[in-house]
């Protein structure tokens, strides 16, 4: 059973996904057939693990020497989701999610980013 804070986060994620869908740039991203097959093959739990790994290594550190260029536009469903959800770089993360730049992401922030990514992936996968 979800607690109150989980419900609040779900509502926040639903609201941000709705706002992102209004962006001409963000709304152009969709999972391709190959991406859906990859998710099916690996399983959604593995995709979530990949998301945690990618966010922890590529987005969470304080100093990112290639910020703004660290997320490919293809190659993994998480990469596509990052662009669709504005979690691809620290600039987008600040602009859309108000998570400050110049500091390492904490566990709660990483969890939030992964939850946003996975909510988008689940919507896309099931559409």
mmCIF file with all atom_site columns, C-alpha atoms in Angstrom:
data_model
loop_
_atom_site.group_PDB
_atom_site.id
_atom_site.type_symbol
_atom_site.label_atom_id
_atom_site.label_alt_id
_atom_site.label_comp_id
_atom_site.label_asym_id
_atom_site.label_entity_id
_atom_site.label_seq_id
_atom_site.pdbx_PDB_ins_code
_atom_site.Cartn_x
_atom_site.Cartn_y
_atom_site.Cartn_z
_atom_site.occupancy
_atom_site.B_iso_or_equiv
_atom_site.pdbx_formal_charge
_atom_site.auth_seq_id
_atom_site.auth_comp_id
_atom_site.auth_asym_id
_atom_site.auth_atom_id
_atom_site.pdbx_PDB_model_num
ATOM 1   C CA . UNK A 1 1   ? 0.000  0.000  0.000   1.00 0.00 ? 1   UNK A CA 1
ATOM 2   C CA . UNK A 1 2   ? 1.292  3.424  -0.909  1.00 0.00 ? 2   UNK A CA 1
ATOM 3   C CA . UNK A 1 3   ? 1.931  6.000  1.745   1.00 0.00 ? 3   UNK A CA 1
ATOM 4   C CA . UNK A 1 4   ? 0.963  9.665  1.537   1.00 0.00 ? 4   UNK A CA 1
ATOM 5   C CA . UNK A 1 5   ? 4.411  10.758 0.327   1.00 0.00 ? 5   UNK A CA 1
ATOM 6   C CA . UNK A 1 6   ? 4.310  8.125  -2.441  1.00 0.00 ? 6   UNK A CA 1
ATOM 7   C CA . UNK A 1 7   ? 0.932  9.411  -3.611  1.00 0.00 ? 7   UNK A CA 1
ATOM 8   C CA . UNK A 1 8   ? 2.202  13.005 -3.590  1.00 0.00 ? 8   UNK A CA 1
ATOM 9   C CA . UNK A 1 9   ? 5.259  11.995 -5.643  1.00 0.00 ? 9   UNK A CA 1
ATOM 10  C CA . UNK A 1 10  ? 3.069  10.077 -8.104  1.00 0.00 ? 10  UNK A CA 1
ATOM 11  C CA . UNK A 1 11  ? 0.914  13.191 -8.557  1.00 0.00 ? 11  UNK A CA 1
ATOM 12  C CA . UNK A 1 12  ? 4.006  15.358 -9.027  1.00 0.00 ? 12  UNK A CA 1
ATOM 13  C CA . UNK A 1 13  ? 5.361  12.948 -11.631 1.00 0.00 ? 13  UNK A CA 1
ATOM 14  C CA . UNK A 1 14  ? 2.020  12.787 -13.427 1.00 0.00 ? 14  UNK A CA 1
ATOM 15  C CA . UNK A 1 15  ? 1.899  16.603 -13.522 1.00 0.00 ? 15  UNK A CA 1
ATOM 16  C CA . UNK A 1 16  ? 5.443  16.969 -14.854 1.00 0.00 ? 16  UNK A CA 1
ATOM 17  C CA . UNK A 1 17  ? 4.818  14.331 -17.536 1.00 0.00 ? 17  UNK A CA 1
ATOM 18  C CA . UNK A 1 18  ? 1.719  16.255 -18.585 1.00 0.00 ? 18  UNK A CA 1
ATOM 19  C CA . UNK A 1 19  ? 3.730  19.487 -18.836 1.00 0.00 ? 19  UNK A CA 1
ATOM 20  C CA . UNK A 1 20  ? 6.549  17.797 -20.728 1.00 0.00 ? 20  UNK A CA 1
ATOM 21  C CA . UNK A 1 21  ? 4.055  16.384 -23.230 1.00 0.00 ? 21  UNK A CA 1
ATOM 22  C CA . UNK A 1 22  ? 3.184  19.984 -24.183 1.00 0.00 ? 22  UNK A CA 1
ATOM 23  C CA . UNK A 1 23  ? 6.787  20.683 -25.214 1.00 0.00 ? 23  UNK A CA 1
ATOM 24  C CA . UNK A 1 24  ? 7.339  20.372 -28.965 1.00 0.00 ? 24  UNK A CA 1
ATOM 25  C CA . UNK A 1 25  ? 10.836 19.008 -28.374 1.00 0.00 ? 25  UNK A CA 1
ATOM 26  C CA . UNK A 1 26  ? 10.070 16.597 -25.502 1.00 0.00 ? 26  UNK A CA 1
ATOM 27  C CA . UNK A 1 27  ? 6.902  15.216 -27.094 1.00 0.00 ? 27  UNK A CA 1
ATOM 28  C CA . UNK A 1 28  ? 8.830  14.026 -30.167 1.00 0.00 ? 28  UNK A CA 1
ATOM 29  C CA . UNK A 1 29  ? 10.465 11.211 -28.200 1.00 0.00 ? 29  UNK A CA 1
ATOM 30  C CA . UNK A 1 30  ? 8.814  7.795  -28.247 1.00 0.00 ? 30  UNK A CA 1
ATOM 31  C CA . UNK A 1 31  ? 9.933  4.230  -27.702 1.00 0.00 ? 31  UNK A CA 1
ATOM 32  C CA . UNK A 1 32  ? 10.503 2.402  -30.956 1.00 0.00 ? 32  UNK A CA 1
ATOM 33  C CA . UNK A 1 33  ? 9.553  -1.208 -31.584 1.00 0.00 ? 33  UNK A CA 1
ATOM 34  C CA . UNK A 1 34  ? 13.158 -2.259 -30.873 1.00 0.00 ? 34  UNK A CA 1
ATOM 35  C CA . UNK A 1 35  ? 13.074 -0.421 -27.533 1.00 0.00 ? 35  UNK A CA 1
ATOM 36  C CA . UNK A 1 36  ? 9.864  -2.191 -26.538 1.00 0.00 ? 36  UNK A CA 1
ATOM 37  C CA . UNK A 1 37  ? 11.343 -5.544 -27.544 1.00 0.00 ? 37  UNK A CA 1
ATOM 38  C CA . UNK A 1 38  ? 14.421 -4.785 -25.450 1.00 0.00 ? 38  UNK A CA 1
ATOM 39  C CA . UNK A 1 39  ? 12.220 -3.971 -22.439 1.00 0.00 ? 39  UNK A CA 1
ATOM 40  C CA . UNK A 1 40  ? 10.251 -7.156 -22.982 1.00 0.00 ? 40  UNK A CA 1
ATOM 41  C CA . UNK A 1 41  ? 13.436 -9.216 -23.242 1.00 0.00 ? 41  UNK A CA 1
ATOM 42  C CA . UNK A 1 42  ? 15.187 -7.688 -20.222 1.00 0.00 ? 42  UNK A CA 1
ATOM 43  C CA . UNK A 1 43  ? 12.160 -7.046 -18.011 1.00 0.00 ? 43  UNK A CA 1
ATOM 44  C CA . UNK A 1 44  ? 11.059 -3.789 -16.429 1.00 0.00 ? 44  UNK A CA 1
ATOM 45  C CA . UNK A 1 45  ? 13.023 -4.452 -13.205 1.00 0.00 ? 45  UNK A CA 1
ATOM 46  C CA . UNK A 1 46  ? 16.262 -4.681 -15.199 1.00 0.00 ? 46  UNK A CA 1
ATOM 47  C CA . UNK A 1 47  ? 15.419 -1.471 -17.056 1.00 0.00 ? 47  UNK A CA 1
ATOM 48  C CA . UNK A 1 48  ? 14.905 0.239  -13.672 1.00 0.00 ? 48  UNK A CA 1
ATOM 49  C CA . UNK A 1 49  ? 18.337 -1.037 -12.560 1.00 0.00 ? 49  UNK A CA 1
ATOM 50  C CA . UNK A 1 50  ? 19.840 0.327  -15.783 1.00 0.00 ? 50  UNK A CA 1
ATOM 51  C CA . UNK A 1 51  ? 18.167 3.686  -15.084 1.00 0.00 ? 51  UNK A CA 1
ATOM 52  C CA . UNK A 1 52  ? 19.652 3.827  -11.567 1.00 0.00 ? 52  UNK A CA 1
ATOM 53  C CA . UNK A 1 53  ? 23.081 2.922  -12.899 1.00 0.00 ? 53  UNK A CA 1
ATOM 54  C CA . UNK A 1 54  ? 22.961 5.473  -15.740 1.00 0.00 ? 54  UNK A CA 1
ATOM 55  C CA . UNK A 1 55  ? 21.632 8.295  -13.552 1.00 0.00 ? 55  UNK A CA 1
ATOM 56  C CA . UNK A 1 56  ? 24.133 7.577  -10.776 1.00 0.00 ? 56  UNK A CA 1
ATOM 57  C CA . UNK A 1 57  ? 27.083 7.595  -13.176 1.00 0.00 ? 57  UNK A CA 1
ATOM 58  C CA . UNK A 1 58  ? 26.049 10.182 -15.780 1.00 0.00 ? 58  UNK A CA 1
ATOM 59  C CA . UNK A 1 59  ? 23.793 12.691 -14.031 1.00 0.00 ? 59  UNK A CA 1
ATOM 60  C CA . UNK A 1 60  ? 24.285 12.526 -10.258 1.00 0.00 ? 60  UNK A CA 1
ATOM 61  C CA . UNK A 1 61  ? 27.924 13.649 -9.881  1.00 0.00 ? 61  UNK A CA 1
ATOM 62  C CA . UNK A 1 62  ? 28.585 17.231 -8.822  1.00 0.00 ? 62  UNK A CA 1
ATOM 63  C CA . UNK A 1 63  ? 30.992 18.034 -11.628 1.00 0.00 ? 63  UNK A CA 1
ATOM 64  C CA . UNK A 1 64  ? 30.072 16.773 -15.076 1.00 0.00 ? 64  UNK A CA 1
ATOM 65  C CA . UNK A 1 65  ? 32.699 17.713 -17.634 1.00 0.00 ? 65  UNK A CA 1
ATOM 66  C CA . UNK A 1 66  ? 30.410 16.880 -20.550 1.00 0.00 ? 66  UNK A CA 1
ATOM 67  C CA . UNK A 1 67  ? 27.110 18.116 -19.115 1.00 0.00 ? 67  UNK A CA 1
ATOM 68  C CA . UNK A 1 68  ? 24.605 18.613 -21.885 1.00 0.00 ? 68  UNK A CA 1
ATOM 69  C CA . UNK A 1 69  ? 26.237 15.954 -24.047 1.00 0.00 ? 69  UNK A CA 1
ATOM 70  C CA . UNK A 1 70  ? 26.297 12.914 -21.766 1.00 0.00 ? 70  UNK A CA 1
ATOM 71  C CA . UNK A 1 71  ? 23.020 11.340 -22.887 1.00 0.00 ? 71  UNK A CA 1
ATOM 72  C CA . UNK A 1 72  ? 22.840 9.730  -26.327 1.00 0.00 ? 72  UNK A CA 1
ATOM 73  C CA . UNK A 1 73  ? 19.657 10.209 -28.362 1.00 0.00 ? 73  UNK A CA 1
ATOM 74  C CA . UNK A 1 74  ? 19.299 6.474  -28.992 1.00 0.00 ? 74  UNK A CA 1
ATOM 75  C CA . UNK A 1 75  ? 20.657 3.099  -27.989 1.00 0.00 ? 75  UNK A CA 1
ATOM 76  C CA . UNK A 1 76  ? 18.705 2.381  -24.790 1.00 0.00 ? 76  UNK A CA 1
ATOM 77  C CA . UNK A 1 77  ? 15.114 3.038  -23.668 1.00 0.00 ? 77  UNK A CA 1
ATOM 78  C CA . UNK A 1 78  ? 16.423 4.995  -20.667 1.00 0.00 ? 78  UNK A CA 1
ATOM 79  C CA . UNK A 1 79  ? 18.278 7.422  -22.957 1.00 0.00 ? 79  UNK A CA 1
ATOM 80  C CA . UNK A 1 80  ? 15.082 8.108  -24.919 1.00 0.00 ? 80  UNK A CA 1
ATOM 81  C CA . UNK A 1 81  ? 13.153 8.540  -21.680 1.00 0.00 ? 81  UNK A CA 1
ATOM 82  C CA . UNK A 1 82  ? 15.756 10.956 -20.336 1.00 0.00 ? 82  UNK A CA 1
ATOM 83  C CA . UNK A 1 83  ? 15.266 13.278 -23.289 1.00 0.00 ? 83  UNK A CA 1
ATOM 84  C CA . UNK A 1 84  ? 11.478 12.950 -23.125 1.00 0.00 ? 84  UNK A CA 1
ATOM 85  C CA . UNK A 1 85  ? 11.469 13.722 -19.395 1.00 0.00 ? 85  UNK A CA 1
ATOM 86  C CA . UNK A 1 86  ? 14.145 16.442 -19.335 1.00 0.00 ? 86  UNK A CA 1
ATOM 87  C CA . UNK A 1 87  ? 16.417 14.321 -17.155 1.00 0.00 ? 87  UNK A CA 1
ATOM 88  C CA . UNK A 1 88  ? 19.171 14.188 -19.779 1.00 0.00 ? 88  UNK A CA 1
ATOM 89  C CA . UNK A 1 89  ? 21.484 16.833 -18.291 1.00 0.00 ? 89  UNK A CA 1
ATOM 90  C CA . UNK A 1 90  ? 21.738 19.052 -15.251 1.00 0.00 ? 90  UNK A CA 1
ATOM 91  C CA . UNK A 1 91  ? 20.533 22.106 -17.171 1.00 0.00 ? 91  UNK A CA 1
ATOM 92  C CA . UNK A 1 92  ? 17.300 20.394 -18.204 1.00 0.00 ? 92  UNK A CA 1
ATOM 93  C CA . UNK A 1 93  ? 16.973 18.851 -14.753 1.00 0.00 ? 93  UNK A CA 1
ATOM 94  C CA . UNK A 1 94  ? 17.073 22.327 -13.225 1.00 0.00 ? 94  UNK A CA 1
ATOM 95  C CA . UNK A 1 95  ? 14.835 23.963 -15.827 1.00 0.00 ? 95  UNK A CA 1
ATOM 96  C CA . UNK A 1 96  ? 12.055 21.383 -15.625 1.00 0.00 ? 96  UNK A CA 1
ATOM 97  C CA . UNK A 1 97  ? 12.442 19.760 -12.200 1.00 0.00 ? 97  UNK A CA 1
ATOM 98  C CA . UNK A 1 98  ? 14.117 22.552 -10.184 1.00 0.00 ? 98  UNK A CA 1
ATOM 99  C CA . UNK A 1 99  ? 16.919 20.275 -9.024  1.00 0.00 ? 99  UNK A CA 1
ATOM 100 C CA . UNK A 1 100 ? 19.939 22.551 -8.526  1.00 0.00 ? 100 UNK A CA 1
ATOM 101 C CA . UNK A 1 101 ? 23.098 22.287 -10.569 1.00 0.00 ? 101 UNK A CA 1
ATOM 102 C CA . UNK A 1 102 ? 26.606 22.217 -9.092  1.00 0.00 ? 102 UNK A CA 1
ATOM 103 C CA . UNK A 1 103 ? 25.882 19.685 -6.369  1.00 0.00 ? 103 UNK A CA 1
ATOM 104 C CA . UNK A 1 104 ? 25.780 15.906 -6.262  1.00 0.00 ? 104 UNK A CA 1
ATOM 105 C CA . UNK A 1 105 ? 22.311 14.420 -6.453  1.00 0.00 ? 105 UNK A CA 1
ATOM 106 C CA . UNK A 1 106 ? 21.262 12.740 -3.222  1.00 0.00 ? 106 UNK A CA 1
ATOM 107 C CA . UNK A 1 107 ? 19.422 9.408  -2.963  1.00 0.00 ? 107 UNK A CA 1
ATOM 108 C CA . UNK A 1 108 ? 15.995 11.064 -2.864  1.00 0.00 ? 108 UNK A CA 1
ATOM 109 C CA . UNK A 1 109 ? 16.735 13.081 -6.016  1.00 0.00 ? 109 UNK A CA 1
ATOM 110 C CA . UNK A 1 110 ? 18.100 10.029 -7.832  1.00 0.00 ? 110 UNK A CA 1
ATOM 111 C CA . UNK A 1 111 ? 14.988 8.066  -6.829  1.00 0.00 ? 111 UNK A CA 1
ATOM 112 C CA . UNK A 1 112 ? 12.783 10.880 -8.143  1.00 0.00 ? 112 UNK A CA 1
ATOM 113 C CA . UNK A 1 113 ? 14.629 11.055 -11.491 1.00 0.00 ? 113 UNK A CA 1
ATOM 114 C CA . UNK A 1 114 ? 14.443 7.277  -11.938 1.00 0.00 ? 114 UNK A CA 1
ATOM 115 C CA . UNK A 1 115 ? 10.751 7.290  -11.014 1.00 0.00 ? 115 UNK A CA 1
ATOM 116 C CA . UNK A 1 116 ? 10.052 9.982  -13.627 1.00 0.00 ? 116 UNK A CA 1
ATOM 117 C CA . UNK A 1 117 ? 11.960 8.011  -16.262 1.00 0.00 ? 117 UNK A CA 1
ATOM 118 C CA . UNK A 1 118 ? 10.201 4.764  -15.381 1.00 0.00 ? 118 UNK A CA 1
ATOM 119 C CA . UNK A 1 119 ? 6.753  6.395  -15.351 1.00 0.00 ? 119 UNK A CA 1
ATOM 120 C CA . UNK A 1 120 ? 7.379  7.660  -18.887 1.00 0.00 ? 120 UNK A CA 1
ATOM 121 C CA . UNK A 1 121 ? 8.736  4.277  -20.022 1.00 0.00 ? 121 UNK A CA 1
ATOM 122 C CA . UNK A 1 122 ? 5.721  2.469  -18.570 1.00 0.00 ? 122 UNK A CA 1
ATOM 123 C CA . UNK A 1 123 ? 3.326  4.846  -20.347 1.00 0.00 ? 123 UNK A CA 1
ATOM 124 C CA . UNK A 1 124 ? 5.144  4.468  -23.638 1.00 0.00 ? 124 UNK A CA 1
ATOM 125 C CA . UNK A 1 125 ? 5.537  0.723  -23.350 1.00 0.00 ? 125 UNK A CA 1
ATOM 126 C CA . UNK A 1 126 ? 1.849  0.240  -22.629 1.00 0.00 ? 126 UNK A CA 1
ATOM 127 C CA . UNK A 1 127 ? 0.577  2.592  -25.336 1.00 0.00 ? 127 UNK A CA 1
#
